[in-house]
XYZ file of C-alpha atoms in Angstrom:
510
model
C -7.986 8.330 54.231
C -8.700 4.734 53.403
C -5.953 2.196 53.440
C -5.964 -1.053 51.545
C -4.385 -4.384 52.294
C -3.869 -7.028 49.653
C -4.045 -10.638 50.786
C -2.758 -13.340 48.457
C -5.028 -16.354 48.757
C -2.538 -18.858 47.352
C 1.193 -18.890 47.846
C 3.598 -19.058 44.943
C 5.114 -22.480 44.437
C 7.355 -23.568 41.626
C 8.189 -26.735 39.875
C 10.792 -27.398 37.244
C 10.828 -24.713 34.582
C 9.636 -22.007 36.984
C 5.904 -22.490 36.358
C 3.336 -21.643 39.007
C 1.775 -24.729 40.561
C -1.311 -22.912 41.814
C -3.358 -19.873 40.968
C -2.730 -16.602 42.732
C -5.828 -14.749 43.813
C -5.649 -11.223 45.167
C -8.536 -10.704 47.614
C -9.497 -7.182 48.494
C -11.327 -5.851 51.593
C -14.998 -4.742 51.538
C -15.848 -1.527 49.678
C -12.444 -1.572 47.986
C -13.998 -0.876 44.579
C -15.796 2.229 45.795
C -12.610 3.576 47.360
C -10.714 3.512 44.081
C -10.488 6.458 41.763
C -11.392 5.875 38.140
C -7.792 5.408 37.052
C -6.957 2.981 39.845
C -10.092 0.931 39.226
C -9.228 0.662 35.568
C -5.742 -0.543 36.459
C -7.078 -3.170 38.844
C -9.627 -4.331 36.298
C -6.800 -4.913 33.883
C -5.266 -7.336 36.389
C -8.143 -9.607 35.493
C -6.930 -10.049 31.927
C -6.305 -13.748 31.444
C -2.741 -13.217 30.285
C -1.748 -11.828 33.692
C -3.714 -13.074 36.714
C -7.260 -13.310 38.089
C -8.544 -11.075 40.880
C -11.644 -11.376 43.077
C -13.534 -8.591 44.817
C -14.446 -10.047 48.228
C -17.566 -7.891 48.595
C -18.829 -8.331 45.037
C -18.394 -11.829 43.570
C -20.529 -10.980 40.556
C -18.018 -8.349 39.456
C -15.214 -10.889 39.178
C -13.406 -10.460 35.830
C -14.264 -13.131 33.311
C -14.140 -13.977 29.632
C -16.651 -15.521 27.297
C -16.868 -19.199 26.386
C -17.912 -20.517 29.789
C -15.218 -18.611 31.689
C -12.580 -21.227 30.931
C -10.025 -18.616 29.854
C -9.853 -16.653 33.108
C -8.835 -19.271 35.604
C -6.341 -17.085 37.401
C -3.282 -19.129 36.512
C -0.271 -16.978 35.685
C 2.117 -18.446 33.167
C 5.289 -17.101 34.772
C 6.755 -15.253 37.756
C 6.981 -12.125 35.616
C 3.263 -12.096 34.846
C 2.309 -12.553 38.492
C 4.754 -9.910 39.595
C 3.309 -7.476 37.070
C -0.164 -8.061 38.446
C 0.941 -7.634 42.047
C 2.771 -4.445 41.181
C -0.304 -3.118 39.433
C -2.502 -3.872 42.429
C -0.025 -2.251 44.781
C 0.095 0.821 42.558
C -3.684 1.048 42.607
C -3.772 0.624 46.368
C -1.232 3.377 46.803
C -3.434 5.696 44.804
C -6.358 5.028 47.139
C -4.370 6.324 50.098
C -3.490 9.503 48.224
C -5.667 12.481 47.418
C -9.048 11.257 46.107
C -9.326 11.381 42.319
C -5.839 12.903 41.987
C -4.331 12.503 38.507
C -1.146 10.458 38.838
C 1.291 10.714 35.921
C 2.255 7.056 36.059
C 1.784 4.318 33.464
C -1.070 1.898 34.108
C -0.466 -1.777 34.790
C -1.290 -2.639 31.194
C 1.084 0.019 29.845
C 3.876 -1.358 32.024
C 3.100 -4.894 30.910
C 3.090 -3.804 27.260
C 6.476 -2.148 27.638
C 7.889 -5.336 29.109
C 6.298 -7.660 26.567
C 6.273 -5.570 23.387
C 9.850 -4.448 22.970
C 9.691 -2.971 19.480
C 7.647 -0.483 17.489
C 6.628 -3.349 15.221
C 4.942 -5.226 18.077
C 3.502 -2.041 19.597
C 1.979 -1.047 16.249
C 0.129 -4.349 16.129
C -0.791 -4.973 19.766
C -0.541 -1.859 21.963
C -3.881 -0.756 23.375
C -5.523 -4.026 22.398
C -3.677 -7.246 23.285
C -3.252 -6.791 27.028
C -6.583 -5.281 27.887
C -9.175 -2.956 26.504
C -12.381 -1.579 27.886
C -14.510 -3.605 25.459
C -15.287 -7.118 26.752
C -14.858 -9.371 23.727
C -12.887 -12.376 22.581
C -12.582 -10.896 19.086
C -9.013 -10.371 17.888
C -9.840 -6.973 16.417
C -11.176 -4.096 18.491
C -14.895 -3.635 17.707
C -16.404 -0.362 16.552
C -18.638 1.025 19.292
C -21.204 3.217 17.551
C -22.987 5.028 20.354
C -23.721 8.633 21.216
C -24.182 8.049 24.963
C -23.545 5.557 27.770
C -26.171 4.434 30.296
C -26.055 3.951 34.057
C -27.718 1.148 36.046
C -29.191 3.528 38.608
C -28.826 6.956 40.169
C -26.212 5.790 42.642
C -23.973 4.589 39.824
C -24.378 7.979 38.166
C -23.427 9.697 41.430
C -20.450 7.368 41.756
C -19.405 8.394 38.252
C -19.762 12.089 39.041
C -17.645 11.644 42.167
C -14.967 9.556 40.455
C -15.818 6.083 41.723
C -17.294 4.643 38.518
C -15.707 4.619 35.076
C -17.787 5.781 32.127
C -17.469 8.041 29.113
C -21.040 9.310 29.788
C -21.402 10.933 26.358
C -19.945 10.286 22.934
C -18.139 13.608 22.788
C -16.183 12.698 25.922
C -14.833 9.355 24.763
C -15.359 6.034 23.066
C -13.887 2.550 23.718
C -12.685 2.157 20.121
C -11.011 5.550 20.199
C -9.541 4.816 23.621
C -7.769 1.731 22.269
C -6.359 3.895 19.468
C -5.151 6.510 21.946
C -3.376 3.863 24.013
C -1.637 2.519 20.909
C -0.414 5.983 19.971
C 0.781 6.693 23.505
C 2.781 3.469 23.470
C 4.470 4.339 20.166
C 5.272 7.924 21.170
C 6.270 6.981 24.746
C 3.609 9.404 25.928
C 1.657 9.432 29.179
C -1.531 10.345 27.342
C -2.981 10.906 23.864
C -6.196 12.501 22.684
C -7.479 11.749 19.177
C -9.610 14.325 17.374
C -11.304 14.844 14.037
C -8.298 16.161 12.078
C -4.670 17.142 12.373
C -5.594 20.785 11.874
C -8.066 20.621 14.741
C -5.402 18.968 16.899
C -3.195 22.042 16.379
C -6.089 24.420 17.048
C -7.125 22.592 20.223
C -3.544 22.495 21.491
C -2.985 26.211 20.893
C -6.364 27.160 22.343
C -5.895 25.078 25.473
C -2.278 25.903 26.280
C -1.577 29.451 25.078
C -3.236 32.030 27.346
C -4.875 35.209 26.113
C -2.144 37.787 25.654
C 0.504 35.102 25.317
C 3.300 34.835 22.783
C 4.252 31.920 20.542
C 7.152 31.177 18.224
C 6.828 29.215 14.993
C 8.782 28.690 11.770
C 8.457 29.941 8.215
C 8.381 26.448 6.745
C 5.155 24.782 7.858
C 1.690 23.683 6.764
C 0.092 26.774 5.302
C -3.296 26.371 7.000
C -1.577 26.211 10.408
C 0.166 29.497 9.614
C -3.088 31.078 8.446
C -4.817 30.073 11.682
C -2.013 31.502 13.814
C -1.863 34.728 11.813
C -5.609 35.381 11.667
C -7.210 33.776 14.727
C -4.681 34.013 17.555
C -4.506 37.836 17.435
C -8.227 37.888 18.308
C -7.177 36.561 21.716
C -4.334 39.023 22.014
C -1.732 36.369 21.221
C 1.343 37.619 19.367
C 3.755 35.571 17.309
C 7.403 35.505 16.240
C 8.194 33.649 13.008
C 11.734 32.367 12.540
C 13.540 30.293 9.948
C 13.819 26.652 11.052
C 17.595 26.637 11.548
C 17.900 30.131 13.077
C 18.672 29.365 16.708
C 19.832 32.934 17.317
C 16.390 34.182 16.301
C 14.763 31.654 18.634
C 16.967 32.726 21.532
C 16.175 36.372 20.815
C 12.435 35.630 20.817
C 12.732 33.753 24.110
C 14.800 36.543 25.685
C 12.535 39.403 24.625
C 9.050 37.903 24.982
C 7.118 35.970 27.567
C 6.924 32.955 25.262
C 4.284 30.377 26.120
C 5.041 27.900 23.352
C 7.365 27.108 20.470
C 5.400 25.189 17.839
C 7.303 23.713 14.925
C 7.258 20.849 12.500
C 10.284 18.601 12.088
C 10.771 17.651 9.348
C 8.962 20.698 7.972
C 6.592 21.088 5.047
C 7.598 21.196 2.197
C 11.389 21.645 2.491
C 11.886 18.957 5.151
C 14.046 21.137 7.399
C 14.934 19.490 10.713
C 15.000 21.090 14.158
C 17.322 19.794 16.882
C 14.578 18.813 19.332
C 16.844 18.204 22.315
C 18.680 21.500 21.892
C 15.516 23.504 21.298
C 13.720 21.893 24.243
C 16.554 22.976 26.548
C 16.345 26.514 25.179
C 12.579 26.677 25.671
C 12.487 25.083 29.101
C 15.172 27.418 30.426
C 12.730 30.261 29.729
C 9.613 28.470 30.938
C 8.213 27.867 27.443
C 6.645 24.657 26.170
C 7.809 22.858 23.030
C 5.270 21.220 20.726
C 6.542 19.239 17.741
C 4.394 18.449 14.727
C 5.946 15.101 13.834
C 3.574 14.234 10.984
C 6.348 14.021 8.372
C 8.370 11.679 10.577
C 5.790 9.357 12.174
C 6.551 7.768 15.558
C 8.444 5.012 13.759
C 11.141 7.437 12.628
C 11.169 9.960 15.468
C 10.088 10.139 19.107
C 10.234 13.810 19.994
C 8.985 13.313 23.554
C 12.049 11.247 24.411
C 14.191 14.109 23.091
C 12.612 16.664 25.413
C 9.477 17.910 23.628
C 6.436 18.482 25.834
C 3.859 17.575 23.191
C 3.728 15.866 19.807
C 1.051 16.421 17.183
C 0.215 14.227 14.209
C -2.148 14.472 11.328
C -3.186 10.829 11.569
C -4.555 11.167 8.044
C -1.015 10.692 6.775
C 1.396 7.920 7.856
C -0.538 6.892 10.976
C -3.657 5.707 9.129
C -1.682 5.269 5.939
C -4.380 4.335 3.440
C -5.712 7.690 2.178
C -9.175 6.792 3.457
C -9.685 8.580 6.780
C -9.052 11.964 8.424
C -7.918 12.343 12.033
C -5.379 13.941 14.313
C -3.885 13.533 17.760
C -1.951 15.234 20.540
C 0.405 13.165 22.735
C 2.498 14.080 25.736
C 2.414 14.535 29.487
C -0.967 13.817 31.027
C -0.910 17.217 32.739
C -0.859 18.966 29.346
C -2.936 16.538 27.277
C -5.682 16.703 29.914
C -6.013 20.435 29.256
C -6.330 19.787 25.533
C -8.840 17.015 26.229
C -10.949 19.307 28.434
C -11.037 21.951 25.702
C -11.882 19.258 23.164
C -14.774 17.953 25.290
C -16.292 21.434 25.379
C -15.749 22.440 21.754
C -16.231 19.131 19.909
C -14.181 18.008 16.955
C -14.818 14.368 17.862
C -13.220 11.523 15.943
C -15.932 9.197 14.657
C -15.479 5.656 16.073
C -15.555 4.225 12.551
C -12.642 6.511 11.690
C -10.890 5.374 14.881
C -11.271 1.769 13.740
C -9.777 2.555 10.330
C -6.808 4.281 11.945
C -6.340 1.356 14.365
C -6.343 -1.044 11.437
C -3.925 1.123 9.483
C -1.504 1.363 12.394
C -0.997 -2.399 12.461
C 1.128 -2.052 9.316
C 2.644 1.333 10.214
C 6.137 -0.035 10.780
C 6.076 -2.039 7.555
C 4.825 0.851 5.454
C 7.173 3.450 6.902
C 10.229 1.220 6.550
C 9.330 0.591 2.914
C 8.734 4.299 2.295
C 11.993 5.236 4.031
C 13.977 2.898 1.798
C 12.282 3.870 -1.447
C 12.408 7.597 -0.703
C 16.132 7.515 0.069
C 16.867 5.653 -3.169
C 14.632 8.081 -5.077
C 16.318 11.122 -3.537
C 19.738 9.746 -4.439
C 18.593 9.014 -7.985
C 17.001 12.443 -8.470
C 20.031 14.283 -7.089
C 22.101 12.793 -9.941
C 19.534 13.408 -12.682
C 20.424 16.237 -15.126
C 16.854 17.582 -15.209
C 16.668 18.058 -11.434
C 17.922 21.384 -10.064
C 17.765 20.598 -6.354
C 16.580 17.832 -3.994
C 15.327 18.367 -0.441
C 15.586 15.208 1.647
C 17.064 14.890 5.165
C 18.639 11.538 4.294
C 21.025 13.172 1.827
C 24.393 14.509 3.017
C 23.631 17.661 1.003
C 20.680 18.493 3.252
C 21.552 21.365 5.660
C 20.299 19.425 8.713
C 21.415 15.955 7.671
C 23.510 15.680 10.843
C 20.472 16.524 12.991
C 18.243 14.061 11.150
C 20.828 11.297 11.613
C 21.030 11.974 15.339
C 17.316 12.024 16.141
C 15.617 9.991 13.417
C 15.847 6.275 12.621
C 14.559 6.849 9.090
C 14.074 9.937 6.945
C 10.483 9.569 5.795
C 8.678 8.949 2.545
C 8.452 12.500 1.155
C 11.024 13.890 -1.272
C 10.770 17.510 -2.412
C 12.714 18.664 -5.463
C 12.944 21.382 -8.064
C 12.984 20.397 -11.710
C 15.207 22.176 -14.221
C 12.320 23.976 -15.867
C 9.822 26.816 -15.573
C 6.211 26.816 -14.420
C 4.861 25.289 -17.628
C 7.628 22.693 -17.842
C 6.870 21.644 -14.277
C 3.188 21.319 -15.156
C 4.058 19.078 -18.078
C 6.119 16.873 -15.783
C 3.302 16.587 -13.224
C 0.740 15.855 -15.928
C 2.960 13.149 -17.447
C 3.438 10.883 -14.424
C 1.314 7.756 -14.594
C 1.608 6.071 -11.175
C 1.454 8.829 -8.520
C -1.883 10.544 -8.027
C -1.956 14.308 -8.554
C -3.431 15.251 -5.201
C -2.746 16.858 -1.809
C -1.748 14.870 1.305
C 1.032 12.309 1.796
C 1.996 9.224 3.783
C -0.407 6.707 2.249
C 0.142 3.466 0.388
C -0.417 5.201 -2.934
C 2.219 7.644 -4.169
C 1.047 11.252 -4.475
C 2.686 14.146 -6.290
C 1.884 17.861 -6.460
C 3.195 21.252 -7.487
C 2.859 23.430 -4.324
C 2.762 26.644 -6.364
C -0.629 25.459 -7.632
C -1.851 23.030 -4.973
C -1.135 25.130 -1.883
C -0.248 28.693 -2.940
C -2.139 29.375 -6.167
C -4.042 32.264 -4.546
C -0.964 34.238 -3.464
C 2.194 34.806 -5.482
C 3.348 37.121 -2.698
C 3.203 34.234 -0.195
C 5.061 31.983 -2.644
C 7.857 34.533 -2.862
C 8.034 35.040 0.922
C 8.283 31.362 1.735
C 10.441 30.245 -1.194
C 7.787 28.239 -3.047
C 9.204 28.275 -6.564
C 7.190 27.473 -9.665
C 9.328 24.396 -10.311
C 9.000 22.895 -6.794
C 7.592 19.359 -6.562
C 6.510 17.477 -3.428
C 6.571 13.734 -4.000
C 5.014 11.465 -1.387
C 6.231 7.951 -2.014
C 3.892 5.052 -1.334
C 4.647 1.365 -1.086
C 4.984 0.681 -4.808
C 8.130 -0.807 -6.312
C 11.068 1.596 -6.581
C 11.911 0.683 -10.167
C 8.333 1.257 -11.313
C 8.254 4.698 -9.706
C 11.703 5.615 -11.004
C 10.873 4.604 -14.575
C 7.667 6.610 -14.398
C 9.515 9.726 -13.257
C 12.185 9.237 -15.959
C 9.617 9.232 -18.746
C 7.836 12.253 -17.219
C 11.087 14.219 -16.887
C 11.637 13.760 -20.608
C 8.575 15.975 -21.164
C 10.274 19.025 -19.626
C-alpha cells in the first residue's frame, strides 16, 4: 500500500500576539492525488480554503487551490496556530486513509466538519454557516451557495472517467446521484443533528419510505406507534406486507409493549415520532435506544415536530433521524423536501436505494431550504415561546376542554420533554368545549391562521384533523382518538397578542 509523507515547506514562527510570520505550505509527493480516495481528496482540497491554509500538489501545480479576484485571497497565510493545526490534522487524516484499504468508507468527520465544530459553537452559527462558510464544492466568492441546475456532470477525458469509477476522482456523474447545492444543504443538516451523514430527498414521506425500504429486510419486523402521521401508517400497513414485513403497533408511552415486541419478534427497527402527531407524545429516546440495541434493533426517530434546534436524537442514542424539511427546516411554506441523518454506514444504504429509485430533491428546492435554515434558530425560538404562552393561555380558557403540549406540566411526558428537548415546539393541539359543528365554527372564525395542512412555517396554520386528515374514516378516528373537537394549531412567527386575540374572538363563536 502507498504511504505518504507530508513535508512542511516553511517552519512556524511567531511574533507577539501569536501570529504566523510566514506561510505554511504542505508539499505532497508525486502521484499523491491519484492515491487518495474520493473522501480523502475532498478533505485535502478543503485545506486549500483561504480561512485555513494553502496547499500545493508537487506534481500538479495547475491544480493548486485558488480563489477568484487574481488569487489574492489564497496566499497560504494562516491567521492563527489553531487554523494551521486544523489543516495539518486534516492532511494527516487524509494521508492515513491512503495507507488503509483503498476506497474504504471511514466514519470520521472531514477536516471542514472538524473546523466547523471548533469555530461554530452554537446551533445559531451552524444554521447560518455550516456546509457553506468553511468550504463547499462550488468554486465561488459569492456569500450564498449558488443553485447548480444540471442533470449531468462531464469528464475531461476517458482516464478521468476511469479514475472516477475507481474512486480516484470526485464527481456526482449524474443529477440523481448528487448536486453541489444539495450537498451543502446535507452538510448543514449533518452539523445541526451531529450526524456523520445526511441524504436529502424529495419529501419527508419519501425519506421514510426510502429508510424503511433500505434498512428493513424482506420478512423483517418493525415496531411503530399509534400516534403518528397517517400516511406513514398507511404505507407501513399496506406496502410493507408485500415484502413479508410484519409490524407491531404500540402506544407511545407503553414500554412494556415495546419490550414484549422486542422479546417475541426479530425486530429490525423501531420507528417513531417524538413528539408525535397530533397529540405530541414524547418517547424517552435514550431509554428506548438502549432497549432496541440490546436486542439488535435499530431506532429511527422522526424528529419533524421538534427540529434539530429543540432535540438531537442522535446524541441520545438514536441510529437515524428523519425530518420532513417542508416544516420547520425550510420554514416558509414554499418548498417540499425530506432528509435522513445518522451514521454513514446506515445513511449510505439509504442513499444507494435513493440513487436507484429516484425521489431527487430539485436543486432549486435545496436552495430554498438552505436559505430557510439560516433563520431556523430564530424562527424556532420564537415559535417555542409563543406556543408555550398559547398553551398556558388555552389551558385556562373555559371553552377549552384539553390542551396537548409537552411544555405543560399536565402533559403525560412533560418530564421526558424537559430532559431531552431544549424547547417544546410550535404546535399546540387542543380540544374545544364543543361538538363537531361548534369546532367548525371556531375554525371558520379565525382570521390570522390559514386553514390548511402542514406546520412549522412562518405563517400560523390551523386545522380540524377529523376533517383534514381523517374525513374518510370514522373508524380510524375512533381507533386513534381523533375527536371531532380536536384542533391542531401550528404557530408561526406572528405576535402572540394578535394570535391570542384572534383565538378569543373565534372561541366566542362556539
